[in-house]
Amino acid sequence: MSKRRSIAIDGPSGAGKSTLARALARSLGYLYVDTGAIYRTVGLQAFRNGIDPENGDAVVALLPGLDIGLGYGEDGVQRMYLNGEDVSQVIRQHEISRYASCVSALPEVRSFLLDRQRQLAREHDVVMDGRDIGTVVLPQADVKIFLTATPEARARRRWLELQDRGEQAQFDTVLRDVKERDQRDANRSTAPLRQAEDAILADTTELDLDQSLALLIQIVKERLQA
Ligand code: DC
């Protein structure tokens, strides 16, 4: 089997990672892997069990019984399953973001999920997005991109997204949550959010979606040809 190609996209929440990574994968004919969705599914299990997500021991105790499935619908969109139930929508709820961020800080949770993520990259050409893809999961990725934007720009996008889904939220609350999550994701001791040394920085603060996608395609083409 020829070597698989992999593109790692990391960055803080709301930088446009999922939308852009999905569009990039489509344009390249690669599989898109949203690793945040996997952490969200673990967070959802904690939430449903009434577990305080900051209680590491209780979260870790859930892992042996955790049945997480990752599949792709006929539309090619990634789906997450928890104990056989399609939870792809539920895990997007605002409350679950905090749970995902807390459980993802636990080394046991990260190592529990690591091999599954690597396996996907062994079997497919992938665009994989997350926080530690270029640094930990796929350090040999062919292209690494660190996608970011100011907290205000990211909070605004998240707020519009929530409104679109009919969820009520105050902008200030969303901004506070974005900053809180940045803080937690960047300061945890295991696999903190940081730019890999060989990653290319892409700042989308001033760019719309089409411009951001054009930038990513240009970066990938240049890197793959180099
Ligand atoms: O990308 P997202 O917002 O769906 O991610 C949810 C949480 O999961 C986020 O707070 C950080 C965490 N996460 C992580 O620690 N490592 C990843 N590779 C992906 C997500």
Short mmCIF file of C-alpha atoms and ligand atoms in Angstrom, two decimals:
data_model
loop_
_atom_site.label_atom_id
_atom_site.label_comp_id
_atom_site.label_asym_id
_atom_site.label_seq_id
_atom_site.Cartn_x
_atom_site.Cartn_y
_atom_site.Cartn_z
CA MET A 1 0.00 0.00 0.00
CA SER A 2 1.38 3.43 -0.89
CA LYS A 3 2.01 5.83 1.95
CA ARG A 4 -1.08 7.67 3.02
CA ARG A 5 -1.14 11.44 2.98
CA SER A 6 -2.13 13.35 6.07
CA ILE A 7 -2.92 16.96 6.72
CA ALA A 8 -3.06 18.13 10.32
CA ILE A 9 -5.09 21.19 11.23
CA ASP A 10 -4.90 22.45 14.78
CA GLY A 11 -6.07 25.60 16.47
CA PRO A 12 -8.42 27.05 19.08
CA SER A 13 -12.19 26.65 18.95
CA GLY A 14 -14.09 28.82 16.51
CA ALA A 15 -11.18 29.41 14.14
CA GLY A 16 -13.19 27.66 11.41
CA LYS A 17 -11.29 24.37 11.64
CA SER A 18 -14.19 21.98 11.09
CA THR A 19 -15.80 23.83 8.20
CA LEU A 20 -12.49 24.48 6.49
CA ALA A 21 -11.01 21.05 7.14
CA ARG A 22 -14.15 19.41 5.78
CA ALA A 23 -14.10 21.57 2.65
CA LEU A 24 -10.38 21.00 2.19
CA ALA A 25 -10.85 17.23 2.51
CA ARG A 26 -13.61 17.32 -0.08
CA SER A 27 -11.50 19.29 -2.52
CA LEU A 28 -8.61 16.82 -2.12
CA GLY A 29 -10.74 13.67 -2.01
CA TYR A 30 -9.43 12.83 1.49
CA LEU A 31 -11.31 11.60 4.53
CA TYR A 32 -12.15 14.31 7.05
CA VAL A 33 -11.63 13.35 10.68
CA ASP A 34 -13.04 15.69 13.31
CA THR A 35 -11.28 14.61 16.50
CA GLY A 36 -13.11 17.18 18.64
CA ALA A 37 -16.29 15.19 17.96
CA ILE A 38 -14.68 12.16 19.59
CA TYR A 39 -13.84 14.11 22.76
CA ARG A 40 -17.33 15.57 22.71
CA THR A 41 -18.77 12.06 22.68
CA VAL A 42 -16.78 11.18 25.80
CA GLY A 43 -17.98 14.46 27.34
CA LEU A 44 -21.57 13.57 26.51
CA GLN A 45 -21.24 10.25 28.29
CA ALA A 46 -20.01 12.06 31.41
CA PHE A 47 -22.88 14.53 31.14
CA ARG A 48 -25.47 11.78 30.76
CA ASN A 49 -24.09 9.97 33.77
CA GLY A 50 -24.35 13.09 35.88
CA ILE A 51 -20.59 13.15 36.36
CA ASP A 52 -18.77 16.37 37.16
CA PRO A 53 -16.38 16.63 34.19
CA GLU A 54 -13.70 18.06 36.48
CA ASN A 55 -13.78 14.84 38.50
CA GLY A 56 -11.02 12.97 36.65
CA ASP A 57 -11.39 9.69 38.54
CA ALA A 58 -15.09 9.47 37.76
CA VAL A 59 -14.53 10.26 34.07
CA VAL A 60 -11.71 7.71 33.78
CA ALA A 61 -13.95 5.09 35.40
CA LEU A 62 -16.33 5.51 32.45
CA LEU A 63 -13.73 4.54 29.84
CA PRO A 64 -13.85 0.73 30.02
CA GLY A 65 -17.60 0.72 29.36
CA LEU A 66 -17.49 3.36 26.68
CA ASP A 67 -18.72 2.27 23.27
CA ILE A 68 -17.81 5.02 20.82
CA GLY A 69 -18.40 4.49 17.13
CA LEU A 70 -17.18 6.67 14.31
CA GLY A 71 -18.71 6.28 10.88
CA TYR A 72 -19.50 8.13 7.71
CA GLY A 73 -22.99 8.72 6.32
CA GLU A 74 -23.89 8.37 2.66
CA ASP A 75 -23.32 12.12 2.42
CA GLY A 76 -19.72 11.51 3.49
CA VAL A 77 -20.25 13.39 6.75
CA GLN A 78 -18.69 11.98 9.92
CA ARG A 79 -21.13 10.57 12.45
CA MET A 80 -20.51 9.79 16.10
CA TYR A 81 -22.23 6.94 17.91
CA LEU A 82 -22.47 6.46 21.64
CA ASN A 83 -23.60 2.97 22.64
CA GLY A 84 -25.07 2.61 19.16
CA GLU A 85 -27.02 5.88 19.24
CA ASP A 86 -26.23 8.55 16.66
CA VAL A 87 -25.19 11.52 18.82
CA SER A 88 -23.72 13.66 16.03
CA GLN A 89 -26.15 16.52 16.74
CA VAL A 90 -26.38 16.31 20.53
CA ILE A 91 -22.62 16.62 20.99
CA ARG A 92 -22.75 20.08 19.39
CA GLN A 93 -24.78 21.55 22.25
CA HIS A 94 -23.11 24.40 24.02
CA GLU A 95 -23.07 22.65 27.41
CA ILE A 96 -21.20 19.68 25.96
CA SER A 97 -18.32 21.92 24.84
CA ARG A 98 -17.29 22.45 28.45
CA TYR A 99 -17.57 18.74 29.20
CA ALA A 100 -15.44 17.92 26.15
CA SER A 101 -12.80 20.46 27.13
CA CYS A 102 -12.60 19.07 30.69
CA VAL A 103 -12.46 15.38 29.76
CA SER A 104 -9.91 16.07 27.02
CA ALA A 105 -7.47 17.39 29.63
CA LEU A 106 -7.18 13.89 31.15
CA PRO A 107 -4.14 11.89 29.94
CA GLU A 108 -6.11 8.63 30.30
CA VAL A 109 -8.81 9.91 27.95
CA ARG A 110 -6.23 11.08 25.42
CA SER A 111 -4.32 7.82 25.35
CA PHE A 112 -7.59 5.88 25.16
CA LEU A 113 -8.39 7.73 21.90
CA LEU A 114 -4.91 8.08 20.42
CA ASP A 115 -4.59 4.82 18.55
CA ARG A 116 -8.01 5.07 17.01
CA GLN A 117 -7.08 8.42 15.50
CA ARG A 118 -3.76 7.10 14.19
CA GLN A 119 -5.48 4.04 12.75
CA LEU A 120 -7.70 6.25 10.60
CA ALA A 121 -4.62 7.98 9.20
CA ARG A 122 -2.95 4.62 8.48
CA GLU A 123 -5.96 3.47 6.48
CA HIS A 124 -6.94 6.66 4.64
CA ASP A 125 -5.62 9.90 3.23
CA VAL A 126 -6.90 12.28 5.88
CA VAL A 127 -7.46 15.86 6.80
CA MET A 128 -7.60 15.61 10.60
CA ASP A 129 -8.44 18.53 12.82
CA GLY A 130 -8.05 19.00 16.56
CA ARG A 131 -5.62 20.50 19.06
CA ASP A 132 -2.68 18.11 19.08
CA ILE A 133 -2.77 16.51 15.64
CA GLY A 134 0.48 18.05 14.37
CA THR A 135 2.22 17.76 17.73
CA VAL A 136 1.13 14.37 19.10
CA VAL A 137 -1.28 12.34 16.96
CA LEU A 138 0.39 12.71 13.55
CA PRO A 139 3.81 14.29 14.10
CA GLN A 140 4.82 13.02 10.63
CA ALA A 141 1.87 14.68 8.86
CA ASP A 142 2.69 15.84 5.32
CA VAL A 143 1.25 19.30 5.99
CA LYS A 144 0.57 20.99 9.32
CA ILE A 145 -1.54 24.08 9.61
CA PHE A 146 -2.23 26.09 12.75
CA LEU A 147 -5.49 27.89 12.15
CA THR A 148 -6.40 30.79 14.37
CA ALA A 149 -8.30 34.08 14.70
CA THR A 150 -8.80 36.58 17.53
CA PRO A 151 -11.03 35.43 20.44
CA GLU A 152 -13.61 38.09 19.47
CA ALA A 153 -13.82 36.90 15.86
CA ARG A 154 -14.11 33.29 17.00
CA ALA A 155 -16.76 34.06 19.61
CA ARG A 156 -18.76 35.97 17.04
CA ARG A 157 -18.74 32.99 14.66
CA ARG A 158 -19.74 30.62 17.44
CA TRP A 159 -22.53 32.97 18.54
CA LEU A 160 -23.93 33.18 14.99
CA GLU A 161 -23.74 29.39 14.71
CA LEU A 162 -25.72 28.98 17.95
CA GLN A 163 -28.31 31.49 16.77
CA ASP A 164 -28.68 29.60 13.49
CA ARG A 165 -29.46 26.51 15.52
CA GLY A 166 -32.03 28.40 17.58
CA GLU A 167 -29.97 28.21 20.79
CA GLN A 168 -30.20 31.34 22.95
CA ALA A 169 -26.88 32.75 24.05
CA GLN A 170 -25.45 36.14 25.01
CA PHE A 171 -22.42 37.20 23.01
CA ASP A 172 -20.52 38.08 26.20
CA THR A 173 -21.14 34.62 27.60
CA VAL A 174 -19.92 32.97 24.42
CA LEU A 175 -16.80 35.17 24.42
CA ARG A 176 -16.10 34.33 28.06
CA ASP A 177 -16.54 30.61 27.32
CA VAL A 178 -14.22 30.81 24.29
CA LYS A 179 -11.51 32.46 26.39
CA GLU A 180 -12.01 30.00 29.23
CA ARG A 181 -11.73 27.06 26.85
CA ASP A 182 -8.61 28.52 25.17
CA GLN A 183 -7.08 28.87 28.59
CA ARG A 184 -7.87 25.29 29.58
CA ASP A 185 -6.87 23.76 26.22
CA ALA A 186 -3.57 25.66 26.09
CA ASN A 187 -2.53 25.18 29.71
CA ARG A 188 -3.26 21.54 30.40
CA SER A 189 -0.18 19.43 30.99
CA THR A 190 -1.04 16.68 28.48
CA ALA A 191 -0.99 17.56 24.79
CA PRO A 192 -1.77 21.26 25.24
CA LEU A 193 -2.93 23.32 22.30
CA ARG A 194 0.18 24.75 20.68
CA GLN A 195 1.53 25.34 17.22
CA ALA A 196 3.90 22.60 16.04
CA GLU A 197 7.30 24.00 15.07
CA ASP A 198 6.83 22.95 11.47
CA ALA A 199 3.20 24.11 11.22
CA ILE A 200 2.18 27.01 9.01
CA LEU A 201 0.19 29.72 10.75
CA ALA A 202 -3.07 30.72 9.06
CA ASP A 203 -4.94 33.63 10.68
CA THR A 204 -8.55 33.90 9.47
CA THR A 205 -9.60 36.96 11.51
CA GLU A 206 -9.95 39.14 8.42
CA LEU A 207 -10.90 36.38 6.00
CA ASP A 208 -14.29 34.99 5.06
CA LEU A 209 -14.79 31.28 4.49
CA ASP A 210 -13.96 31.27 0.78
CA GLN A 211 -10.81 33.30 1.33
CA SER A 212 -9.74 31.04 4.20
CA LEU A 213 -10.29 27.92 2.10
CA ALA A 214 -8.32 29.40 -0.79
CA LEU A 215 -5.47 30.10 1.64
CA LEU A 216 -5.48 26.53 2.95
CA ILE A 217 -5.57 25.01 -0.53
CA GLN A 218 -2.63 27.18 -1.52
CA ILE A 219 -0.64 26.12 1.57
CA VAL A 220 -1.37 22.44 0.98
CA LYS A 221 -0.48 22.56 -2.72
CA GLU A 222 2.78 24.32 -2.03
CA ARG A 223 3.71 21.91 0.74
CA LEU A 224 2.78 18.74 -1.12
CA GLN A 225 4.81 19.84 -4.13
CA ALA A 226 7.82 20.87 -2.07
O1 DC B 1 -12.97 21.17 18.25
P1 DC B 1 -14.07 21.04 19.31
O2 DC B 1 -14.52 22.34 19.88
O3 DC B 1 -15.20 20.19 18.84
O4 DC B 1 -13.34 20.23 20.50
C1 DC B 1 -14.00 19.96 21.70
C2 DC B 1 -12.97 19.90 22.85
O5 DC B 1 -12.13 18.77 22.67
C3 DC B 1 -12.04 21.11 22.94
O6 DC B 1 -12.26 21.82 24.13
C4 DC B 1 -10.65 20.58 22.96
C5 DC B 1 -10.78 19.12 22.89
N1 DC B 1 -9.96 18.53 21.85
C6 DC B 1 -8.71 18.12 22.19
O7 DC B 1 -8.29 18.29 23.33
N2 DC B 1 -7.91 17.51 21.26
C7 DC B 1 -8.34 17.34 20.02
N3 DC B 1 -7.54 16.73 19.13
C8 DC B 1 -9.63 17.79 19.64
C9 DC B 1 -10.41 18.40 20.58
#
